[in-house]
Amino acid sequence: MCSLPVPPPITSAAAVFCGPHGAVTRLARTRGVFRQTLYREAHQVVAALDPAPTAALVASLRQQIASLQAQVDQLQQQVAQALVVTADQHAEFASLAQALGVSLSSARSLLAVLLGNDTPSVAQLGRLTKKAAQQASAVLAVLDEPARRQARQVAADEIFVGRRPVLMTIEQDSLCWLGARLADARDGQEWAKEFEKLPNAEQVTRDGGQGLEKGLKIVNLQRVKAGQRAIDDQGDHFHILQRARRALREVQGKAVRAFRKAEKAEAKLRRDRRKGKLPSGRWTAVAQWWRQAERAFDRWSAQEKSFERLRAGLRLWTPEGRLNTRARAEAEVQAALAELTGPEWSRVRTKLVGPEAFTFLDRVHERLQALPVAAQLRESAVRVEGLRRQPDRLRGEEEAAGALRGVMLACGLVLSLSAEAGARAVSLVRGVLHQAWRSSSLVEGVNSVLRMQQRRQKRMTPGLLELQRLYWNVHVFVAGRRKGKSPYERLGLKVPPGSWWQLLKMPPEQLRAQVSALNHAA
């Protein structure tokens, strides 16, 4: 068995610390070195075997290892939470921003927070959104047909983009955006093209625009020739009352100015009196100004009451909780307009209030009469619903309030005793009354959304309109009575599940097949 040679420093340490007397001298002679060399080597071995420096080094290395491990863990967590933004997500981000009305430059600034120097340019984002707009047009070409078939009551209006009108049509209950065409004109022929796309429309609510009126007449002539029912023309109450409020504010302003003029003249006269200046006839002039102010305030007070009478005449319900009729409504409105004299009211009297303002009442009575419900139950349900919608009429100790409470109790008893038939009558009656649309304020609301988006865009194109319209129709409302549903869902149109971006990328043929299958199954 061979043995390994022992290093000289260890031999020196053995001789110095463990050898007998004379061992160091003999080892120095054998190696041919000085004894002091052996002593130095022995002390080097002792220093090398000292554990204190080694422990400090190990502790330092362990601390470095722990620090590096913490950095690794942190980086792994960041990687797990990191979002890899793909080119497709660039396109989705830019398209959603455009659909919400955010300009491409603003969208790029927001995207730069995540991507930094890798952010696509505005031109690149523009190309991506242009492609998405083309896809949106293809998707809407599939979805518009079944959506428009579902529409029964529609509000129509135009909004200008620069000098070109956008012809807007909205289904009122769902707020489904049925059409937004950037046209060259807003005459009757152009509006007729929009109404022809609504084969099952029963009523159009519109303002006093001549193009809208002529377009509806053109389509109705076509329908009558084809043996179909004409679309009911409902004049918009929103613009009637908006203009009436403006006129009332003008009357109020005149009264306030007359009062301030008289007050100022009287104050000046009193100052002159204190200074000893009393010109003849000044008190007579001041008294005349006060009489004018009094007449102006009396006129304001009287016309305010007449305005409330006008509002009441246009409502679905009378103050007694009865269903309004065309004859009564026309009489009330005409009586109110007769009292609303002066140049402020000329537009309301001559242009805004016409026979079409009361079309909704004819439709409601016609649809109620067609319900498969016994007449007594129908009348009781209508009476209860009318009083339920005007709870203020039932409160108080007056004889009229007590009588109305008695009527509601009697009608409720009739419905209650009829059990299922009564409950069914209430449900059907409420369904009819819920569809008594008489204002185009809903299309004005969507116009406002488009107007805000228009102000953020350099140019509004047909493709951008289609992109915005598709997103609007599939987005889910987060508040209000439509909360939790999209316009398409509210309208009754079933679309394939998934995000709007997934819908946007679906091939038209595949989308058509799925929409047909979903809605046929429904």
PDB file of C-alpha atoms in Angstrom, residues 202-356:
ATOM      1  CA  GLU A 202     -94.881  49.954 -36.434  1.00  0.00           C
ATOM      2  CA  GLN A 203     -94.066  53.463 -35.182  1.00  0.00           C
ATOM      3  CA  VAL A 204     -91.361  56.035 -35.837  1.00  0.00           C
ATOM      4  CA  THR A 205     -90.840  58.809 -33.303  1.00  0.00           C
ATOM      5  CA  ARG A 206     -89.311  61.867 -34.946  1.00  0.00           C
ATOM      6  CA  ASP A 207     -88.809  65.591 -34.598  1.00  0.00           C
ATOM      7  CA  GLY A 208     -90.173  68.184 -37.009  1.00  0.00           C
ATOM      8  CA  GLY A 209     -87.524  67.687 -39.696  1.00  0.00           C
ATOM      9  CA  GLN A 210     -89.003  67.921 -43.193  1.00  0.00           C
ATOM     10  CA  GLY A 211     -86.781  65.185 -44.590  1.00  0.00           C
ATOM     11  CA  LEU A 212     -87.897  62.773 -41.871  1.00  0.00           C
ATOM     12  CA  GLU A 213     -91.556  63.579 -42.509  1.00  0.00           C
ATOM     13  CA  LYS A 214     -91.263  63.162 -46.279  1.00  0.00           C
ATOM     14  CA  GLY A 215     -89.242  59.968 -46.000  1.00  0.00           C
ATOM     15  CA  LEU A 216     -91.884  58.404 -43.768  1.00  0.00           C
ATOM     16  CA  LYS A 217     -94.636  59.410 -46.203  1.00  0.00           C
ATOM     17  CA  ILE A 218     -92.730  57.844 -49.118  1.00  0.00           C
ATOM     18  CA  VAL A 219     -92.335  54.546 -47.286  1.00  0.00           C
ATOM     19  CA  ASN A 220     -95.937  54.544 -46.114  1.00  0.00           C
ATOM     20  CA  LEU A 221     -97.165  55.011 -49.692  1.00  0.00           C
ATOM     21  CA  GLN A 222     -95.058  52.023 -50.710  1.00  0.00           C
ATOM     22  CA  ARG A 223     -96.496  49.972 -47.849  1.00  0.00           C
ATOM     23  CA  VAL A 224    -100.088  50.873 -48.661  1.00  0.00           C
ATOM     24  CA  LYS A 225     -99.566  49.899 -52.308  1.00  0.00           C
ATOM     25  CA  ALA A 226     -98.112  46.575 -51.149  1.00  0.00           C
ATOM     26  CA  GLY A 227    -101.105  45.947 -48.873  1.00  0.00           C
ATOM     27  CA  GLN A 228     -99.085  46.462 -45.705  1.00  0.00           C
ATOM     28  CA  ARG A 229     -99.857  48.594 -42.684  1.00  0.00           C
ATOM     29  CA  ALA A 230     -98.357  52.088 -42.697  1.00  0.00           C
ATOM     30  CA  ILE A 231     -95.845  53.080 -40.050  1.00  0.00           C
ATOM     31  CA  ASP A 232     -97.425  55.275 -37.388  1.00  0.00           C
ATOM     32  CA  ASP A 233     -95.937  58.758 -37.313  1.00  0.00           C
ATOM     33  CA  GLN A 234     -95.325  59.925 -33.733  1.00  0.00           C
ATOM     34  CA  GLY A 235     -94.368  63.555 -33.259  1.00  0.00           C
ATOM     35  CA  ASP A 236     -91.607  64.059 -30.741  1.00  0.00           C
ATOM     36  CA  HIS A 237     -92.597  65.463 -27.335  1.00  0.00           C
ATOM     37  CA  PHE A 238     -88.989  66.051 -26.319  1.00  0.00           C
ATOM     38  CA  HIS A 239     -88.523  68.980 -28.705  1.00  0.00           C
ATOM     39  CA  ILE A 240     -91.990  70.370 -28.002  1.00  0.00           C
ATOM     40  CA  LEU A 241     -91.338  70.624 -24.275  1.00  0.00           C
ATOM     41  CA  GLN A 242     -87.722  71.703 -24.753  1.00  0.00           C
ATOM     42  CA  ARG A 243     -88.806  74.637 -26.926  1.00  0.00           C
ATOM     43  CA  ALA A 244     -91.687  75.422 -24.562  1.00  0.00           C
ATOM     44  CA  ARG A 245     -89.304  75.584 -21.605  1.00  0.00           C
ATOM     45  CA  ARG A 246     -87.086  77.939 -23.561  1.00  0.00           C
ATOM     46  CA  ALA A 247     -90.064  80.179 -24.315  1.00  0.00           C
ATOM     47  CA  LEU A 248     -91.064  80.150 -20.647  1.00  0.00           C
ATOM     48  CA  ARG A 249     -87.514  81.175 -19.675  1.00  0.00           C
ATOM     49  CA  GLU A 250     -87.743  84.060 -22.119  1.00  0.00           C
ATOM     50  CA  VAL A 251     -91.009  85.199 -20.508  1.00  0.00           C
ATOM     51  CA  GLN A 252     -89.399  84.876 -17.085  1.00  0.00           C
ATOM     52  CA  GLY A 253     -86.391  86.875 -18.243  1.00  0.00           C
ATOM     53  CA  LYS A 254     -88.616  89.721 -19.451  1.00  0.00           C
ATOM     54  CA  ALA A 255     -90.423  89.803 -16.106  1.00  0.00           C
ATOM     55  CA  VAL A 256     -87.157  89.862 -14.152  1.00  0.00           C
ATOM     56  CA  ARG A 257     -85.727  92.629 -16.348  1.00  0.00           C
ATOM     57  CA  ALA A 258     -88.923  94.706 -15.950  1.00  0.00           C
ATOM     58  CA  PHE A 259     -88.734  94.307 -12.170  1.00  0.00           C
ATOM     59  CA  ARG A 260     -85.068  95.330 -12.052  1.00  0.00           C
ATOM     60  CA  LYS A 261     -85.747  98.339 -14.256  1.00  0.00           C
ATOM     61  CA  ALA A 262     -88.534  99.559 -11.981  1.00  0.00           C
ATOM     62  CA  GLU A 263     -86.460  98.856  -8.883  1.00  0.00           C
ATOM     63  CA  LYS A 264     -83.485 100.744 -10.293  1.00  0.00           C
ATOM     64  CA  ALA A 265     -85.645 103.723 -11.298  1.00  0.00           C
ATOM     65  CA  GLU A 266     -87.248 103.913  -7.862  1.00  0.00           C
ATOM     66  CA  ALA A 267     -83.866 103.733  -6.121  1.00  0.00           C
ATOM     67  CA  LYS A 268     -82.564 106.591  -8.277  1.00  0.00           C
ATOM     68  CA  LEU A 269     -85.648 108.659  -7.544  1.00  0.00           C
ATOM     69  CA  ARG A 270     -85.222 108.164  -3.802  1.00  0.00           C
ATOM     70  CA  ARG A 271     -81.570 109.266  -4.027  1.00  0.00           C
ATOM     71  CA  ASP A 272     -82.605 112.394  -5.932  1.00  0.00           C
ATOM     72  CA  ARG A 273     -85.267 113.102  -3.324  1.00  0.00           C
ATOM     73  CA  ARG A 274     -82.699 112.984  -0.532  1.00  0.00           C
ATOM     74  CA  LYS A 275     -80.597 115.483  -2.506  1.00  0.00           C
ATOM     75  CA  GLY A 276     -83.577 117.779  -2.957  1.00  0.00           C
ATOM     76  CA  LYS A 277     -84.013 117.002  -6.652  1.00  0.00           C
ATOM     77  CA  LEU A 278     -87.652 116.215  -7.516  1.00  0.00           C
ATOM     78  CA  PRO A 279     -88.206 116.513 -11.283  1.00  0.00           C
ATOM     79  CA  SER A 280     -91.865 116.632 -12.222  1.00  0.00           C
ATOM     80  CA  GLY A 281     -93.430 113.439 -13.569  1.00  0.00           C
ATOM     81  CA  ARG A 282     -90.771 111.106 -12.191  1.00  0.00           C
ATOM     82  CA  TRP A 283     -93.102 109.343  -9.745  1.00  0.00           C
ATOM     83  CA  THR A 284     -95.605 108.773 -12.537  1.00  0.00           C
ATOM     84  CA  ALA A 285     -92.924 107.157 -14.713  1.00  0.00           C
ATOM     85  CA  VAL A 286     -91.752 104.920 -11.869  1.00  0.00           C
ATOM     86  CA  ALA A 287     -95.322 103.862 -11.131  1.00  0.00           C
ATOM     87  CA  GLN A 288     -95.769 102.987 -14.789  1.00  0.00           C
ATOM     88  CA  TRP A 289     -92.613 100.861 -14.749  1.00  0.00           C
ATOM     89  CA  TRP A 290     -93.872  99.026 -11.691  1.00  0.00           C
ATOM     90  CA  ARG A 291     -97.208  98.387 -13.419  1.00  0.00           C
ATOM     91  CA  GLN A 292     -95.309  96.981 -16.402  1.00  0.00           C
ATOM     92  CA  ALA A 293     -93.269  94.745 -14.105  1.00  0.00           C
ATOM     93  CA  GLU A 294     -96.446  93.582 -12.385  1.00  0.00           C
ATOM     94  CA  ARG A 295     -98.049  92.734 -15.715  1.00  0.00           C
ATOM     95  CA  ALA A 296     -94.889  90.881 -16.801  1.00  0.00           C
ATOM     96  CA  PHE A 297     -94.903  88.824 -13.596  1.00  0.00           C
ATOM     97  CA  ASP A 298     -98.613  88.098 -13.974  1.00  0.00           C
ATOM     98  CA  ARG A 299     -97.975  86.946 -17.524  1.00  0.00           C
ATOM     99  CA  TRP A 300     -95.117  84.731 -16.385  1.00  0.00           C
ATOM    100  CA  SER A 301     -97.261  83.184 -13.634  1.00  0.00           C
ATOM    101  CA  ALA A 302    -100.193  82.566 -15.992  1.00  0.00           C
ATOM    102  CA  GLN A 303     -98.029  81.086 -18.727  1.00  0.00           C
ATOM    103  CA  GLU A 304     -96.249  78.847 -16.249  1.00  0.00           C
ATOM    104  CA  LYS A 305     -99.644  77.351 -15.370  1.00  0.00           C
ATOM    105  CA  SER A 306    -100.496  77.043 -19.058  1.00  0.00           C
ATOM    106  CA  PHE A 307     -97.156  75.303 -19.681  1.00  0.00           C
ATOM    107  CA  GLU A 308     -97.991  72.742 -16.986  1.00  0.00           C
ATOM    108  CA  ARG A 309    -101.370  72.265 -18.666  1.00  0.00           C
ATOM    109  CA  LEU A 310     -99.566  71.673 -21.974  1.00  0.00           C
ATOM    110  CA  ARG A 311     -97.332  69.068 -20.330  1.00  0.00           C
ATOM    111  CA  ALA A 312    -100.306  67.337 -18.732  1.00  0.00           C
ATOM    112  CA  GLY A 313    -102.140  67.243 -22.067  1.00  0.00           C
ATOM    113  CA  LEU A 314     -99.240  65.401 -23.716  1.00  0.00           C
ATOM    114  CA  ARG A 315     -99.008  62.722 -21.024  1.00  0.00           C
ATOM    115  CA  LEU A 316    -100.306  59.177 -21.173  1.00  0.00           C
ATOM    116  CA  TRP A 317    -102.379  59.638 -18.017  1.00  0.00           C
ATOM    117  CA  THR A 318    -104.830  62.277 -16.922  1.00  0.00           C
ATOM    118  CA  PRO A 319    -104.472  63.819 -13.444  1.00  0.00           C
ATOM    119  CA  GLU A 320    -107.322  61.537 -12.309  1.00  0.00           C
ATOM    120  CA  GLY A 321    -105.315  58.453 -13.239  1.00  0.00           C
ATOM    121  CA  ARG A 322    -107.317  57.654 -16.360  1.00  0.00           C
ATOM    122  CA  LEU A 323    -105.811  56.735 -19.683  1.00  0.00           C
ATOM    123  CA  ASN A 324    -105.644  59.815 -21.870  1.00  0.00           C
ATOM    124  CA  THR A 325    -107.421  59.944 -25.234  1.00  0.00           C
ATOM    125  CA  ARG A 326    -106.630  61.822 -28.425  1.00  0.00           C
ATOM    126  CA  ALA A 327    -109.767  63.974 -28.142  1.00  0.00           C
ATOM    127  CA  ARG A 328    -109.047  65.032 -24.573  1.00  0.00           C
ATOM    128  CA  ALA A 329    -105.326  65.528 -25.179  1.00  0.00           C
ATOM    129  CA  GLU A 330    -105.892  67.680 -28.265  1.00  0.00           C
ATOM    130  CA  ALA A 331    -108.461  69.788 -26.437  1.00  0.00           C
ATOM    131  CA  GLU A 332    -106.156  70.330 -23.448  1.00  0.00           C
ATOM    132  CA  VAL A 333    -103.157  71.171 -25.596  1.00  0.00           C
ATOM    133  CA  GLN A 334    -105.103  73.579 -27.791  1.00  0.00           C
ATOM    134  CA  ALA A 335    -106.541  75.289 -24.719  1.00  0.00           C
ATOM    135  CA  ALA A 336    -103.042  75.629 -23.251  1.00  0.00           C
ATOM    136  CA  LEU A 337    -101.604  76.963 -26.519  1.00  0.00           C
ATOM    137  CA  ALA A 338    -104.385  79.537 -26.703  1.00  0.00           C
ATOM    138  CA  GLU A 339    -103.175  80.920 -23.388  1.00  0.00           C
ATOM    139  CA  LEU A 340     -99.497  80.846 -24.397  1.00  0.00           C
ATOM    140  CA  THR A 341     -99.493  84.088 -26.345  1.00  0.00           C
ATOM    141  CA  GLY A 342     -96.588  86.169 -27.480  1.00  0.00           C
ATOM    142  CA  PRO A 343     -93.707  85.828 -29.959  1.00  0.00           C
ATOM    143  CA  GLU A 344     -91.858  83.419 -27.641  1.00  0.00           C
ATOM    144  CA  TRP A 345     -94.466  80.722 -28.283  1.00  0.00           C
ATOM    145  CA  SER A 346     -94.926  81.110 -32.039  1.00  0.00           C
ATOM    146  CA  ARG A 347     -92.738  78.130 -32.994  1.00  0.00           C
ATOM    147  CA  VAL A 348     -94.425  75.864 -30.436  1.00  0.00           C
ATOM    148  CA  ARG A 349     -97.901  76.849 -31.653  1.00  0.00           C
ATOM    149  CA  THR A 350     -97.285  76.735 -35.400  1.00  0.00           C
ATOM    150  CA  LYS A 351     -94.631  74.085 -36.069  1.00  0.00           C
ATOM    151  CA  LEU A 352     -94.094  71.680 -33.190  1.00  0.00           C
ATOM    152  CA  VAL A 353     -97.556  70.605 -32.044  1.00  0.00           C
ATOM    153  CA  GLY A 354     -99.454  68.768 -34.765  1.00  0.00           C
ATOM    154  CA  PRO A 355    -101.838  65.792 -35.004  1.00  0.00           C
ATOM    155  CA  GLU A 356     -98.892  63.375 -35.002  1.00  0.00           C
TER     156      GLU A 356
END
